[in-house]
PDB file of C-alpha atoms in Angstrom:
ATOM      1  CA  UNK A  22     114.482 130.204 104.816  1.00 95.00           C
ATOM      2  CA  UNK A  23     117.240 130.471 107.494  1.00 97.00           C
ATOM      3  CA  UNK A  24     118.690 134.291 108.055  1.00 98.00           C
ATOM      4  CA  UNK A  25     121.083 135.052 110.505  1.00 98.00           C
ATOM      5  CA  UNK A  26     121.204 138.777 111.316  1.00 98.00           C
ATOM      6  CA  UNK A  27     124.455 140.250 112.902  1.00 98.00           C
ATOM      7  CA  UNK A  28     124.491 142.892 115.003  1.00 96.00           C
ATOM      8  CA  UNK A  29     120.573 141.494 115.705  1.00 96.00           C
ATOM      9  CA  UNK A  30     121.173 143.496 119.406  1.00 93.00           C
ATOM     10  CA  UNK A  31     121.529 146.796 117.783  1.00 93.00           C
ATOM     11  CA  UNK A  32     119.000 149.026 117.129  1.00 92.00           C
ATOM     12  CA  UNK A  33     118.699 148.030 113.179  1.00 95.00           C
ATOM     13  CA  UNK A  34     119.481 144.768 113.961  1.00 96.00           C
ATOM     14  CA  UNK A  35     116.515 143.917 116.148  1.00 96.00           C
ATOM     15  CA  UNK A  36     114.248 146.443 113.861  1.00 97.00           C
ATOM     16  CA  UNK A  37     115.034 143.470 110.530  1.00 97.00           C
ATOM     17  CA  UNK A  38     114.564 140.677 113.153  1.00 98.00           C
ATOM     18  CA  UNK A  39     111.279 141.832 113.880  1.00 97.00           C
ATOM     19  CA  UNK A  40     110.197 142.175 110.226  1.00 97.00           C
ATOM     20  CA  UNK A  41     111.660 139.090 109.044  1.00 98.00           C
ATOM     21  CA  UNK A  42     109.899 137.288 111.843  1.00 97.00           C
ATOM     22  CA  UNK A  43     106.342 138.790 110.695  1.00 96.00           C
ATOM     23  CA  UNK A  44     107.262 137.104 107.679  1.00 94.00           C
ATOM     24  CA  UNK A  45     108.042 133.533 108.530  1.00 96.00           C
ATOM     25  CA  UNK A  46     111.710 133.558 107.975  1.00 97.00           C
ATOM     26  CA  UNK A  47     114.019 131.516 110.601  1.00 97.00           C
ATOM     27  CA  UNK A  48     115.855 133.937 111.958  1.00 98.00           C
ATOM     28  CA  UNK A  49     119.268 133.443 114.016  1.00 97.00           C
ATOM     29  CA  UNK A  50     120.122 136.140 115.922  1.00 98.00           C
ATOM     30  CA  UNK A  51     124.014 136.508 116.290  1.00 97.00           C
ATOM     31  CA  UNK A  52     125.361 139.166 118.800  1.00 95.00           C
ATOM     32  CA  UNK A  53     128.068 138.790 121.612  1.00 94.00           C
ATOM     33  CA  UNK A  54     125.044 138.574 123.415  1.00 94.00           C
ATOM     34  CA  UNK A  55     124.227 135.002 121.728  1.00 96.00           C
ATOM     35  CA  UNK A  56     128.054 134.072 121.142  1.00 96.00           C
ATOM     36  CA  UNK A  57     129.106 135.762 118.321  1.00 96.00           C
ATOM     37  CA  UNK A  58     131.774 137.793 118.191  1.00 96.00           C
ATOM     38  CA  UNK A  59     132.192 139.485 114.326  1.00 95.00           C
ATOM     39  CA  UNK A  60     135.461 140.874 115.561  1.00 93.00           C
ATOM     40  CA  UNK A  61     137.004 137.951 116.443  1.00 94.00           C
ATOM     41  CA  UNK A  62     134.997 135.610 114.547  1.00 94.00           C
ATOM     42  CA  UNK A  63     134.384 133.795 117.416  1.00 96.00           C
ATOM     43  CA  UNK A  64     130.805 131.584 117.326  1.00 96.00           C
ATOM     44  CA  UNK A  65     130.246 132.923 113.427  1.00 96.00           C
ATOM     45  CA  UNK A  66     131.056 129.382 112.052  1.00 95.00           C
ATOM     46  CA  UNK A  67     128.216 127.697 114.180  1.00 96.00           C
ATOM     47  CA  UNK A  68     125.689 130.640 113.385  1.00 96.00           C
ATOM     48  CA  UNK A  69     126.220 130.405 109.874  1.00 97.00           C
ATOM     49  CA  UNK A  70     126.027 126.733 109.286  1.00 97.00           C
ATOM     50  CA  UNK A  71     123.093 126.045 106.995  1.00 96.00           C
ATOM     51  CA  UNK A  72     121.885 129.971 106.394  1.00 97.00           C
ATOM     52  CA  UNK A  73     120.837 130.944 103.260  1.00 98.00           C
ATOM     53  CA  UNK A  74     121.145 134.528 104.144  1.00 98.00           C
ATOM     54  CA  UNK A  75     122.690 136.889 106.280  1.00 98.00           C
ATOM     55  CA  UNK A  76     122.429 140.237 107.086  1.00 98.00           C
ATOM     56  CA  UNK A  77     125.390 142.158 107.952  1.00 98.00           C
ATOM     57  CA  UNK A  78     123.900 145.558 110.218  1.00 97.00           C
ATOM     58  CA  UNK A  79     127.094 145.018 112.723  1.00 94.00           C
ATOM     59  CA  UNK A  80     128.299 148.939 113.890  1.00 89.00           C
ATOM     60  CA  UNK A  81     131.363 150.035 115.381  1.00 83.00           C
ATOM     61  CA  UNK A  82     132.437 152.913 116.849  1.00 64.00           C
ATOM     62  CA  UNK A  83     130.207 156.666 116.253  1.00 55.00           C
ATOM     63  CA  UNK A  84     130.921 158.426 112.993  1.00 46.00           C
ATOM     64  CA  UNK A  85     134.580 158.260 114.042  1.00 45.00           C
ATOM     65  CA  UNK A  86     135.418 157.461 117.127  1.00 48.00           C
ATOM     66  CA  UNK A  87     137.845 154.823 118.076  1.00 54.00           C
ATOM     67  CA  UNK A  88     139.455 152.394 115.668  1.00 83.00           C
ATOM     68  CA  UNK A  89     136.643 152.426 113.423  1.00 88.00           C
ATOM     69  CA  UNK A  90     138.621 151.552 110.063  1.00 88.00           C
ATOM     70  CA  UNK A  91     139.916 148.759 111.268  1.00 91.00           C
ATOM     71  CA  UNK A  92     137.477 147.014 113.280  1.00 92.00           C
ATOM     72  CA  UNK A  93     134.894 147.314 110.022  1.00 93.00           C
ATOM     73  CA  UNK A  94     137.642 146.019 107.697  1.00 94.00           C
ATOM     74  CA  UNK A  95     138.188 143.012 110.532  1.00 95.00           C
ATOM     75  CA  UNK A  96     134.546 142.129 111.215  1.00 96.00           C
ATOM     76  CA  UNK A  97     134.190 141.794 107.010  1.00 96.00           C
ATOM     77  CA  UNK A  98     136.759 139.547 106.783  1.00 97.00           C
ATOM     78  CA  UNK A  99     136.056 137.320 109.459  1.00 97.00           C
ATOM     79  CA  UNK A 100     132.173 137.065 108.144  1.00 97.00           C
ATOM     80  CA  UNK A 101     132.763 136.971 104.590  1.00 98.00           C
ATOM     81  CA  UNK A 102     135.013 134.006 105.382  1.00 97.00           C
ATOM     82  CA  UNK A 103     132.409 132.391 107.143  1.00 97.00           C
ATOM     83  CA  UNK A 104     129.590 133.107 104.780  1.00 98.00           C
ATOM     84  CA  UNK A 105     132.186 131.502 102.073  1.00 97.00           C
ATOM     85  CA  UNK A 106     132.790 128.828 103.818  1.00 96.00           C
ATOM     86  CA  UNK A 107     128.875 127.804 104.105  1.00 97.00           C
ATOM     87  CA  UNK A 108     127.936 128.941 101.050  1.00 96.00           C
ATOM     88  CA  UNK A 109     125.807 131.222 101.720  1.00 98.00           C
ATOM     89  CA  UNK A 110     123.316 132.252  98.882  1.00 97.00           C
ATOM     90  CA  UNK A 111     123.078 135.814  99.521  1.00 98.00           C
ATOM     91  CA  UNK A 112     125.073 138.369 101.858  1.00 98.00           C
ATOM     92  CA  UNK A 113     123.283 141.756 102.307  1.00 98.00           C
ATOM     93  CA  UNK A 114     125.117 144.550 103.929  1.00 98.00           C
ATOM     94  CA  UNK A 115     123.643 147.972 105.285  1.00 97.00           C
ATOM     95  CA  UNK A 116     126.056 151.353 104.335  1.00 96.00           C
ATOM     96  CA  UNK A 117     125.102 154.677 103.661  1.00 95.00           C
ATOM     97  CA  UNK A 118     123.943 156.839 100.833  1.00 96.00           C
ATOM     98  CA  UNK A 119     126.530 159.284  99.737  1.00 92.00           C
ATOM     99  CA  UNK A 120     129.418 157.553 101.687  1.00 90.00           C
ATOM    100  CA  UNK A 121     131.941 158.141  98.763  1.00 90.00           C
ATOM    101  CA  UNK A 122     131.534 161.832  99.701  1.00 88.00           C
ATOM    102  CA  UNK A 123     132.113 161.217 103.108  1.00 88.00           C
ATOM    103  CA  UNK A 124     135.755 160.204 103.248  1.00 87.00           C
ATOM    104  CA  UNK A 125     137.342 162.490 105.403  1.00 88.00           C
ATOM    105  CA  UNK A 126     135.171 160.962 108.429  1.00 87.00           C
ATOM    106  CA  UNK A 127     136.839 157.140 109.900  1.00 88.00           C
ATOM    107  CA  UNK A 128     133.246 155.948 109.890  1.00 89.00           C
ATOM    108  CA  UNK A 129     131.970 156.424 106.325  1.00 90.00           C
ATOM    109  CA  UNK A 130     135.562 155.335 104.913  1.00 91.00           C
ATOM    110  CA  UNK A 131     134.879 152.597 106.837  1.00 93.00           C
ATOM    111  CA  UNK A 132     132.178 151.498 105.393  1.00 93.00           C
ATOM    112  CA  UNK A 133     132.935 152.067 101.790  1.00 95.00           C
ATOM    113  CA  UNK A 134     136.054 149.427 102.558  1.00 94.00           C
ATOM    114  CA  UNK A 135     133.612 147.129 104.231  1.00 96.00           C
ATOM    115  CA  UNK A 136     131.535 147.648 100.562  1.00 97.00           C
ATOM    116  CA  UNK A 137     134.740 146.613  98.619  1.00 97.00           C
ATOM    117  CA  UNK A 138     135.192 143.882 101.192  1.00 97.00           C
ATOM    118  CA  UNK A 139     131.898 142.406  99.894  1.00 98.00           C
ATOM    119  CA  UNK A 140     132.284 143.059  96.468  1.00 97.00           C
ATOM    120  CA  UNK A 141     135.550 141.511  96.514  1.00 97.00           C
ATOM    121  CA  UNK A 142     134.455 138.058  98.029  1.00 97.00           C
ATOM    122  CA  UNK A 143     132.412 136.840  94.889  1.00 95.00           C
ATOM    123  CA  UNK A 144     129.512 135.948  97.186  1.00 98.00           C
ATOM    124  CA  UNK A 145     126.153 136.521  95.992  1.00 98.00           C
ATOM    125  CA  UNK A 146     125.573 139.602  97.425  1.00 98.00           C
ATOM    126  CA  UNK A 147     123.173 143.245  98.367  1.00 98.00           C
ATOM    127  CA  UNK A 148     124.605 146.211  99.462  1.00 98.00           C
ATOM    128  CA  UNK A 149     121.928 148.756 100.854  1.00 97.00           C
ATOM    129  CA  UNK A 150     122.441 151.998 101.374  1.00 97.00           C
ATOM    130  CA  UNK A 151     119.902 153.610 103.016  1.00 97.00           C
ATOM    131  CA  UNK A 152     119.449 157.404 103.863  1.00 96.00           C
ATOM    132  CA  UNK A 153     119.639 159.048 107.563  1.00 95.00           C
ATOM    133  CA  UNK A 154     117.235 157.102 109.529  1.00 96.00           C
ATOM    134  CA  UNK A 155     114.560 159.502 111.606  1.00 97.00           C
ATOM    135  CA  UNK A 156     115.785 158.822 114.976  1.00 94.00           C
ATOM    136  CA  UNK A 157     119.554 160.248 114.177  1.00 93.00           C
ATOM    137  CA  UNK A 158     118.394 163.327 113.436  1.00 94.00           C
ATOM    138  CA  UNK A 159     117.871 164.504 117.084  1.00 93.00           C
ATOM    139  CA  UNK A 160     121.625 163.568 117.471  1.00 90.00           C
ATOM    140  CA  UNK A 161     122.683 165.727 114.784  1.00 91.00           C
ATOM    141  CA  UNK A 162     120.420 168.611 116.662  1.00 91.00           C
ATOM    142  CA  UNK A 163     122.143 167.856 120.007  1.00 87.00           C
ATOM    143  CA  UNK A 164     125.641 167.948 118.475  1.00 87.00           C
ATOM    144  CA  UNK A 165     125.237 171.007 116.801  1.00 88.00           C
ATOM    145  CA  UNK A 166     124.733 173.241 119.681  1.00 85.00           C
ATOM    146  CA  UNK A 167     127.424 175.997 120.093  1.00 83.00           C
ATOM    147  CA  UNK A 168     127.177 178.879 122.890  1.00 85.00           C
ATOM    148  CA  UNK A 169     122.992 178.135 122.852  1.00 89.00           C
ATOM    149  CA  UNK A 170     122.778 178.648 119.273  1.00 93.00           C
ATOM    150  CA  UNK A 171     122.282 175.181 117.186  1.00 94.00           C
ATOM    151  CA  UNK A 172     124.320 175.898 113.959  1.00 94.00           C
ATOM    152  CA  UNK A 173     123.671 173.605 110.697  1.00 95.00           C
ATOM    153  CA  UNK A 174     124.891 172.948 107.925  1.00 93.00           C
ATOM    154  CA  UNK A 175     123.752 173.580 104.495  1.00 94.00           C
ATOM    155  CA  UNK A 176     121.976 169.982 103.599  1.00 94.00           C
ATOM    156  CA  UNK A 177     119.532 168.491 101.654  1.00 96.00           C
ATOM    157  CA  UNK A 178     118.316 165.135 103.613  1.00 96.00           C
ATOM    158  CA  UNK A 179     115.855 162.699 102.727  1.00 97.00           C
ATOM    159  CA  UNK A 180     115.106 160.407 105.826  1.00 97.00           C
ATOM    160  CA  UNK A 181     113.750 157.611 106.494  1.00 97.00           C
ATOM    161  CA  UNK A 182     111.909 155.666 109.176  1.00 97.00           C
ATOM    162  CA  UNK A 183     114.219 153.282 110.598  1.00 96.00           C
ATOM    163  CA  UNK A 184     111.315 150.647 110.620  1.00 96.00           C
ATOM    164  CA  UNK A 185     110.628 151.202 107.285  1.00 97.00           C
ATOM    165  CA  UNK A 186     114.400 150.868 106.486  1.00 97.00           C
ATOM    166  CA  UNK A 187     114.579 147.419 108.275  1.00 97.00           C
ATOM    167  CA  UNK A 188     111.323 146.126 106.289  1.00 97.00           C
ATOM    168  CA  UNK A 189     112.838 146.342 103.432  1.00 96.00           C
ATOM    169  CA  UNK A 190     116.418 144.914 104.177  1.00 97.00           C
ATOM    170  CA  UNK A 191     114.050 141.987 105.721  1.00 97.00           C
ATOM    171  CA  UNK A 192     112.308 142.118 101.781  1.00 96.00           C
ATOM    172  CA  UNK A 193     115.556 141.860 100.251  1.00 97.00           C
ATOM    173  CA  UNK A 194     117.682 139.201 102.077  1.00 96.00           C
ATOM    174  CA  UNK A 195     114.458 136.727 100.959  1.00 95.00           C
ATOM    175  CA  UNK A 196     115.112 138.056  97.276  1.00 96.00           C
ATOM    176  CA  UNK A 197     117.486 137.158  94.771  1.00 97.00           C
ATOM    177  CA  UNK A 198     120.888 139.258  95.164  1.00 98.00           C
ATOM    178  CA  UNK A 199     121.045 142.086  93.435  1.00 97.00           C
ATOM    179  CA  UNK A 200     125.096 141.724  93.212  1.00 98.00           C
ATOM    180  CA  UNK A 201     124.737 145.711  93.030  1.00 96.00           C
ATOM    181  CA  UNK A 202     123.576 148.643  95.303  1.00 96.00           C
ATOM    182  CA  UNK A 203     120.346 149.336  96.550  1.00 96.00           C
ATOM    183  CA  UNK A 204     119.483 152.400  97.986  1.00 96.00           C
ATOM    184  CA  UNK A 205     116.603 153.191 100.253  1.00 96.00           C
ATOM    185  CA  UNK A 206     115.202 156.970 101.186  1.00 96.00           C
ATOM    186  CA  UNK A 207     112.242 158.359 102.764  1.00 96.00           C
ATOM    187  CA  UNK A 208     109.189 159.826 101.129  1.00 96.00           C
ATOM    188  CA  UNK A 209     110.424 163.722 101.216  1.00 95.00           C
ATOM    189  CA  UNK A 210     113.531 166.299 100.488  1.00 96.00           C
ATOM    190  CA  UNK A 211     114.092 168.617 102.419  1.00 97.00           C
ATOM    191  CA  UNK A 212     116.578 170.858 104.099  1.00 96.00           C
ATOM    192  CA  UNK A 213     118.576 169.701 107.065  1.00 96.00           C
ATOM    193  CA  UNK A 214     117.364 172.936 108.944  1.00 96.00           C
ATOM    194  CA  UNK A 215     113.848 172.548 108.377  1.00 97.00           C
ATOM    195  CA  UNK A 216     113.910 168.755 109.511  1.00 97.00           C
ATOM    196  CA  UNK A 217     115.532 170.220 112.733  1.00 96.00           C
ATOM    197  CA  UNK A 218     113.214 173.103 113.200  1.00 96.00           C
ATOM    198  CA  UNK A 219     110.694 170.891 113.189  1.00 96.00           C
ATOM    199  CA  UNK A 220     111.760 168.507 115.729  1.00 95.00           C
ATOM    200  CA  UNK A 221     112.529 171.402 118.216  1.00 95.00           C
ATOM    201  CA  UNK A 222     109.179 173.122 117.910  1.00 94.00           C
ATOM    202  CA  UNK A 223     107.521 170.243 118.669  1.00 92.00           C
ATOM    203  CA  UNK A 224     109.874 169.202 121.998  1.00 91.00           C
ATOM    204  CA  UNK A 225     109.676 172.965 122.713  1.00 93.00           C
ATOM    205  CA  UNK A 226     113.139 173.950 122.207  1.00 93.00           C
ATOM    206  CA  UNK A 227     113.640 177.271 122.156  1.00 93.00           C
ATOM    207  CA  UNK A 228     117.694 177.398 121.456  1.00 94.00           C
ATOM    208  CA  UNK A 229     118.198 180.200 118.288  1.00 95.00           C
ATOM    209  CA  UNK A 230     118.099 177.623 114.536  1.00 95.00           C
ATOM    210  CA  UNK A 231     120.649 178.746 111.750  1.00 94.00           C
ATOM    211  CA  UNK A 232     122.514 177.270 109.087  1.00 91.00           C
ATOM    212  CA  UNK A 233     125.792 178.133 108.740  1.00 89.00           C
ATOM    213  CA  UNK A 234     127.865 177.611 105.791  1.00 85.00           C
ATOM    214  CA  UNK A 235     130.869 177.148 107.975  1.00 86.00           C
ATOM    215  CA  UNK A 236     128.965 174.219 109.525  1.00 89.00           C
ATOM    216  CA  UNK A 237     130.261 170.878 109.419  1.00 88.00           C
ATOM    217  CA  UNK A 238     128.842 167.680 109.309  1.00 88.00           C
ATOM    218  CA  UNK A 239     130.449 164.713 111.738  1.00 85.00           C
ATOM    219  CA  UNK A 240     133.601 167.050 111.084  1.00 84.00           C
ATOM    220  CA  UNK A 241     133.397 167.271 107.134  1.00 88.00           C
ATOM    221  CA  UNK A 242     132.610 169.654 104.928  1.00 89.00           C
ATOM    222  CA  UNK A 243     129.606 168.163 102.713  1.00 88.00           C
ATOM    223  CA  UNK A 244     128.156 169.279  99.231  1.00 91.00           C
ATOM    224  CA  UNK A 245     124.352 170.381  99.492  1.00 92.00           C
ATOM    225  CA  UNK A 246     123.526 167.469  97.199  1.00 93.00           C
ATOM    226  CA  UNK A 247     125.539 165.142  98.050  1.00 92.00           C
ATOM    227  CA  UNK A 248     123.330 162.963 100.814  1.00 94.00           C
ATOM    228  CA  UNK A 249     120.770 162.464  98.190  1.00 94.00           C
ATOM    229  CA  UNK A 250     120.282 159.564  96.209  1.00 93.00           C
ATOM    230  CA  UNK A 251     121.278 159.116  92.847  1.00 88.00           C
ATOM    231  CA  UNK A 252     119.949 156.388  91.809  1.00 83.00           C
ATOM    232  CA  UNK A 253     116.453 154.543  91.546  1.00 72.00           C
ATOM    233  CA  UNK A 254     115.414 154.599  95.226  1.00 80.00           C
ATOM    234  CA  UNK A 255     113.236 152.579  97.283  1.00 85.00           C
ATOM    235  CA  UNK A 256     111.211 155.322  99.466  1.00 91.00           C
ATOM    236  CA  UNK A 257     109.300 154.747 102.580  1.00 93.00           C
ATOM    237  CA  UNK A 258     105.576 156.165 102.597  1.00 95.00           C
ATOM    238  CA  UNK A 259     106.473 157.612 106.427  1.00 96.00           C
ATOM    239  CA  UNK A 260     107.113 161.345 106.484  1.00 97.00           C
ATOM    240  CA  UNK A 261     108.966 162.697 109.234  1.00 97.00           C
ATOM    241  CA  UNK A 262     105.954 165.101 110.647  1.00 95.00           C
ATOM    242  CA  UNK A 263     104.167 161.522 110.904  1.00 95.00           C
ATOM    243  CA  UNK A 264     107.136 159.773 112.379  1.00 96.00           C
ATOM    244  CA  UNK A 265     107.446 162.743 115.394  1.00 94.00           C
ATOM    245  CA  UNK A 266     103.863 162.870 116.036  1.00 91.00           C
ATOM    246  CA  UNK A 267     104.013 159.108 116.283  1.00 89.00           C
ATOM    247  CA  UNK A 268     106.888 158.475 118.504  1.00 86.00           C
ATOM    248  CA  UNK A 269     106.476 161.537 120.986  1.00 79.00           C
ATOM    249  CA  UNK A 270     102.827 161.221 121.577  1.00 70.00           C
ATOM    250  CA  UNK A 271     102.507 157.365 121.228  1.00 60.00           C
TER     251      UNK A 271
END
């Protein structure tokens, strides 16, 4: 089976290339660094030909910065119209759990059009939407630090392993489309603050830990619930303790 993975440079990107590797697909990787250019469409005709899957895990942009909109909206169109024009048996597409209550950010509007994009095409299609992976949450740490205190706000996450993530999107291109939305979560709920308390006792950061109501996440005001999934959810078996110890004392 021939999958071509776009964005395959990027940090999920190589993560699915490595799984579906391990699992005897032919994989193309298409990146600017192999020729292809998904916001120009440049090279995506030549990747595609003869795929009978690809996997869209292309990013742009960082929760809002730059002309994020647009340059998802662009990218779809140029590799839907590719992926039409081969035939392709089955489009998968990574978004985000809980991105209709993220509007008010560029980035998660972004990626609900890119949804519609797919749904629109009549291609065979996935969409995944997978929860936070495990290795953002330090970012949300470091960007929540305000005159030495990190302020949070109140959230109810349930993260995944990133590697876990991309072993299943690397299970599902090889399956039959779902034409529907799959979502994908980690093993645990918790709250946001006691994810990040335990990631700074273990690197030994001593900055004050509170969650503030006022708090905002990537600039939006977000119900507790609302990152959850809400529907039947494929869960990793990683838990987060696991995932630190793992990673910081491998």
């Amino acid at each position: 089976m021939k999958v071509v993975v776009v964005g395959a440079s990027g940090t999920m990107g190589s993560k699915a290339v490595k799984y579906l590797e391990r699992d005897g697909q032919d994989v193309i990787e298409a990146s600017k660094k192999t020729g292809v250019n998904a916001l120009t469409g440049q090279g995506s005709d030549e990747a595609f030909y003869g795929a009978d899957a690809i996997i869209d895990v292309t990013n742009f942009g960082s929760f809002g910065s730059g002309n994020v909109l647009e340059s998802f909206k662009q990218a779809g169109t140029n590799l839907l119209m590719s992926a039409r024009k081969h035939n392709v048996r089955h489009f998968l597409a990574l978004s985000v759990v809980g991105a209709e209550s993220l509007v008010e950010n560029d980035y998660f509007r972004a990626k609900l059009v890119q949804e519609n994009l797919i749904r629109a095409s009549g291609l065979p299609h996935t969409i995944v939407r997978s929860t936070q992976f495990f290795e953002f949450l330090s970012g949300i740490v470091s960007t929540s630090g305000e005159n030495g205190v990190v302020k949070l706000p109140s959230l109810r996450l349930q993260p995944v392993a990133g590697d876990e993530a991309a072993a299943w999107i690397a299970k599902l291109a090889a399956e039959e489309p779902k034409n529907s939305i799959v979502e994908i979560g980690g093993p645990e709920t918790a709250d946001l603050l006691d994810f990040a308390n335990e990631l700074m006792t273990i690197t030994e950061d001593a900055r004050p830990l509170t969650s503030d109501p006022e708090a905002r996440y990537f600039g939006i005001s977000v119900r507790r619930e609302s990152l959850i999934p809400t529907m039947p959810t494929t869960l990793g078996k990683l838990t987060y303790h696991d995932w630190l110890s793992r990673t910081l004392y491998a």
